[in-house]
PDB file of C-alpha atoms in Angstrom:
ATOM      1  CA  MET A  19     -31.113  -7.692   8.654  1.00 85.00           C
ATOM      2  CA  ARG A  20     -30.633  -6.529   5.100  1.00 90.00           C
ATOM      3  CA  ALA A  21     -28.903  -8.505   2.374  1.00 92.00           C
ATOM      4  CA  TYR A  22     -26.590  -6.897  -0.172  1.00 93.00           C
ATOM      5  CA  GLU A  23     -24.582  -8.053  -3.156  1.00 95.00           C
ATOM      6  CA  LEU A  24     -21.297  -6.341  -3.995  1.00 95.00           C
ATOM      7  CA  MET A  25     -19.318  -6.811  -7.184  1.00 96.00           C
ATOM      8  CA  VAL A  26     -15.820  -5.372  -7.219  1.00 96.00           C
ATOM      9  CA  ILE A  27     -13.432  -5.235 -10.158  1.00 96.00           C
ATOM     10  CA  PHE A  28      -9.820  -4.756  -9.138  1.00 96.00           C
ATOM     11  CA  ASP A  29      -7.104  -3.484 -11.470  1.00 95.00           C
ATOM     12  CA  GLY A  30      -5.908  -6.176 -13.889  1.00 93.00           C
ATOM     13  CA  ASP A  31      -2.311  -4.977 -13.565  1.00 93.00           C
ATOM     14  CA  LEU A  32      -2.263  -6.299  -9.983  1.00 93.00           C
ATOM     15  CA  THR A  33      -0.803  -9.728  -9.308  1.00 92.00           C
ATOM     16  CA  ASP A  34      -3.107 -12.341  -7.798  1.00 91.00           C
ATOM     17  CA  VAL A  35      -1.495 -11.799  -4.391  1.00 93.00           C
ATOM     18  CA  ALA A  36      -1.904  -8.012  -4.614  1.00 93.00           C
ATOM     19  CA  ALA A  37      -5.550  -8.418  -5.683  1.00 92.00           C
ATOM     20  CA  ASP A  38      -6.152 -10.663  -2.641  1.00 92.00           C
ATOM     21  CA  GLU A  39      -4.560  -8.028  -0.390  1.00 93.00           C
ATOM     22  CA  ALA A  40      -6.775  -5.344  -1.931  1.00 92.00           C
ATOM     23  CA  PHE A  41      -9.812  -7.533  -1.286  1.00 92.00           C
ATOM     24  CA  LYS A  42      -8.756  -8.041   2.344  1.00 92.00           C
ATOM     25  CA  LYS A  43      -8.747  -4.251   2.761  1.00 91.00           C
ATOM     26  CA  THR A  44     -12.194  -4.091   1.171  1.00 90.00           C
ATOM     27  CA  SER A  45     -13.417  -6.863   3.458  1.00 90.00           C
ATOM     28  CA  SER A  46     -12.111  -5.111   6.560  1.00 90.00           C
ATOM     29  CA  ALA A  47     -13.821  -1.868   5.479  1.00 89.00           C
ATOM     30  CA  LEU A  48     -17.036  -3.844   5.009  1.00 89.00           C
ATOM     31  CA  LYS A  49     -16.742  -5.354   8.489  1.00 89.00           C
ATOM     32  CA  ALA A  50     -16.034  -1.900   9.934  1.00 88.00           C
ATOM     33  CA  ALA A  51     -19.296  -0.722   8.352  1.00 86.00           C
ATOM     34  CA  GLY A  52     -21.156  -3.481  10.203  1.00 87.00           C
ATOM     35  CA  GLY A  53     -21.337  -6.054   7.404  1.00 88.00           C
ATOM     36  CA  ARG A  54     -21.026  -9.821   7.736  1.00 89.00           C
ATOM     37  CA  VAL A  55     -19.827 -11.676   4.619  1.00 91.00           C
ATOM     38  CA  MET A  56     -22.072 -14.633   3.838  1.00 91.00           C
ATOM     39  CA  THR A  57     -20.735 -15.798   0.455  1.00 91.00           C
ATOM     40  CA  LEU A  58     -17.572 -15.005  -1.433  1.00 91.00           C
ATOM     41  CA  ASN A  59     -17.120 -15.801  -5.110  1.00 93.00           C
ATOM     42  CA  LYS A  60     -13.804 -14.943  -6.754  1.00 93.00           C
ATOM     43  CA  TRP A  61     -14.177 -15.026 -10.509  1.00 94.00           C
ATOM     44  CA  GLY A  62     -10.503 -14.330 -11.132  1.00 92.00           C
ATOM     45  CA  ARG A  63      -9.010 -12.306 -13.961  1.00 94.00           C
ATOM     46  CA  ARG A  64     -11.421 -11.582 -16.803  1.00 95.00           C
ATOM     47  CA  LYS A  65     -11.308  -9.546 -19.966  1.00 95.00           C
ATOM     48  CA  PHE A  66     -13.539  -6.457 -20.068  1.00 94.00           C
ATOM     49  CA  ALA A  67     -16.206  -6.093 -22.739  1.00 93.00           C
ATOM     50  CA  TYR A  68     -14.783  -2.624 -23.391  1.00 93.00           C
ATOM     51  CA  GLU A  69     -11.764  -0.639 -22.240  1.00 94.00           C
ATOM     52  CA  ILE A  70     -12.063   1.040 -18.827  1.00 91.00           C
ATOM     53  CA  ASP A  71      -9.438   3.652 -17.881  1.00 88.00           C
ATOM     54  CA  HIS A  72      -7.145   2.295 -20.617  1.00 91.00           C
ATOM     55  CA  LYS A  73      -7.320  -1.197 -19.090  1.00 93.00           C
ATOM     56  CA  THR A  74      -8.648  -4.367 -20.670  1.00 94.00           C
ATOM     57  CA  GLU A  75      -8.635  -6.852 -17.749  1.00 95.00           C
ATOM     58  CA  GLY A  76      -9.619  -6.963 -14.106  1.00 95.00           C
ATOM     59  CA  HIS A  77      -9.943  -9.261 -11.085  1.00 96.00           C
ATOM     60  CA  TYR A  78     -13.644  -9.862 -10.351  1.00 96.00           C
ATOM     61  CA  VAL A  79     -15.016 -10.615  -6.872  1.00 95.00           C
ATOM     62  CA  VAL A  80     -18.697 -11.018  -5.917  1.00 96.00           C
ATOM     63  CA  VAL A  81     -19.679 -10.854  -2.233  1.00 94.00           C
ATOM     64  CA  GLU A  82     -23.057 -11.349  -0.578  1.00 94.00           C
ATOM     65  CA  PHE A  83     -23.268  -9.850   2.898  1.00 93.00           C
ATOM     66  CA  LEU A  84     -25.713  -8.939   5.623  1.00 92.00           C
ATOM     67  CA  THR A  85     -25.899  -5.777   7.654  1.00 90.00           C
ATOM     68  CA  SER A  86     -28.323  -4.466  10.216  1.00 85.00           C
ATOM     69  CA  GLY A  87     -29.372  -1.575   8.002  1.00 72.00           C
ATOM     70  CA  ALA A  88     -26.350   0.563   8.763  1.00 73.00           C
ATOM     71  CA  ASP A  89     -25.506   3.473   6.485  1.00 83.00           C
ATOM     72  CA  LEU A  90     -23.110   2.181   3.815  1.00 88.00           C
ATOM     73  CA  SER A  91     -22.290   5.557   2.256  1.00 89.00           C
ATOM     74  CA  GLY A  92     -18.925   5.643   4.047  1.00 89.00           C
ATOM     75  CA  PHE A  93     -18.092   2.198   2.706  1.00 90.00           C
ATOM     76  CA  GLU A  94     -19.058   3.227  -0.831  1.00 91.00           C
ATOM     77  CA  ARG A  95     -16.880   6.326  -0.510  1.00 92.00           C
ATOM     78  CA  THR A  96     -13.979   4.092   0.489  1.00 90.00           C
ATOM     79  CA  MET A  97     -14.598   1.965  -2.614  1.00 92.00           C
ATOM     80  CA  ARG A  98     -14.686   5.023  -4.889  1.00 93.00           C
ATOM     81  CA  LEU A  99     -11.409   6.364  -3.485  1.00 93.00           C
ATOM     82  CA  SER A 100      -9.552   3.049  -3.485  1.00 91.00           C
ATOM     83  CA  ASP A 101      -6.911   3.008  -6.218  1.00 92.00           C
ATOM     84  CA  PRO A 102      -6.988  -0.755  -6.972  1.00 94.00           C
ATOM     85  CA  VAL A 103     -10.787  -0.693  -7.513  1.00 95.00           C
ATOM     86  CA  VAL A 104     -11.665  -0.103 -11.157  1.00 95.00           C
ATOM     87  CA  ARG A 105     -15.440  -0.458 -10.679  1.00 95.00           C
ATOM     88  CA  HIS A 106     -17.857  -1.580  -7.985  1.00 96.00           C
ATOM     89  CA  LYS A 107     -21.588  -2.109  -7.752  1.00 96.00           C
ATOM     90  CA  LEU A 108     -23.505  -2.437  -4.489  1.00 94.00           C
ATOM     91  CA  LEU A 109     -27.088  -3.731  -4.668  1.00 94.00           C
ATOM     92  CA  ARG A 110     -29.593  -4.293  -1.878  1.00 93.00           C
ATOM     93  CA  LEU A 111     -31.210  -7.657  -2.473  1.00 93.00           C
ATOM     94  CA  PRO A 112     -34.988  -7.830  -2.036  1.00 93.00           C
ATOM     95  CA  ASP A 113     -35.956  -9.954   0.974  1.00 90.00           C
ATOM     96  CA  ARG A 114     -37.583 -12.552  -1.254  1.00 91.00           C
ATOM     97  CA  GLU A 115     -34.372 -13.024  -3.265  1.00 92.00           C
ATOM     98  CA  ALA A 116     -32.244 -13.093  -0.093  1.00 91.00           C
ATOM     99  CA  ARG A 117     -34.476 -15.873   1.304  1.00 90.00           C
ATOM    100  CA  ARG A 118     -34.246 -17.783  -1.989  1.00 91.00           C
ATOM    101  CA  ARG A 119     -30.441 -17.631  -1.806  1.00 89.00           C
ATOM    102  CA  GLY A 120     -30.495 -18.766   1.813  1.00 88.00           C
ATOM    103  CA  LEU A 121     -29.114 -15.513   3.206  1.00 88.00           C
ATOM    104  CA  LEU A 122     -32.196 -14.808   5.319  1.00 85.00           C
ATOM    105  CA  THR A 123     -34.792 -16.998   6.997  1.00 77.00           C
ATOM    106  CA  SER A 124     -38.515 -16.285   6.813  1.00 72.00           C
ATOM    107  CA  ASP A 125     -38.331 -14.255  10.051  1.00 67.00           C
ATOM    108  CA  GLY A 126     -35.541 -12.019   8.682  1.00 58.00           C
ATOM    109  CA  ALA A 127     -32.661 -13.570  10.640  1.00 61.00           C
ATOM    110  CA  ALA A 128     -29.392 -14.648   9.076  1.00 65.00           C
ATOM    111  CA  GLY A 129     -29.836 -17.891   7.149  1.00 61.00           C
ATOM    112  CA  LYS A 130     -26.493 -19.609   6.668  1.00 63.00           C
ATOM    113  CA  ALA A 131     -23.169 -19.247   8.411  1.00 54.00           C
ATOM    114  CA  ALA A 132     -20.806 -16.458   7.481  1.00 55.00           C
ATOM    115  CA  VAL A 133     -17.627 -17.242   5.559  1.00 59.00           C
ATOM    116  CA  ASP A 134     -14.079 -16.173   6.279  1.00 58.00           C
ATOM    117  CA  ALA A 135     -13.584 -13.288   3.841  1.00 57.00           C
ATOM    118  CA  SER A 136      -9.863 -13.043   4.484  1.00 53.00           C
ATOM    119  CA  VAL A 137      -9.144 -15.815   1.962  1.00 46.00           C
TER     120      VAL A 137
END
C-alpha cells in the first residue's frame, strides 16, 4: 500500500453546499482510481496569499488516502479538468511518515480505519 496526501482548493465563489458536492465528485473519482480515504480535513473558506485566476478565496480540503500503487495520472487529469478546482497538490508520503501518521503499520498494511469521505 502507498500513502498519499491530496490538498484541493475549490473555487471560493461556490457555496458551502456546492463545495461539498464538488468534493463528493472528487472523492468518487479517487475511489474509482482505487484509493481509500483514511483522513479528511476540511479547512473551510480561506483567503489566498495572492490572487489566483482573479479570485481571492477558496475552500480548502486535505485528504490522506491509501492506494495499492495504482496509476493516478487519470485521477490527476480529472482534477486538472474539473472547473470547481482552483488548485490541487498530490504528494506520495514516504513510508516512514505514513507510519508516523498511523496510515500504515510496520508491515505496510493499512493502519487505521477508513473514513466516510462523502461528508
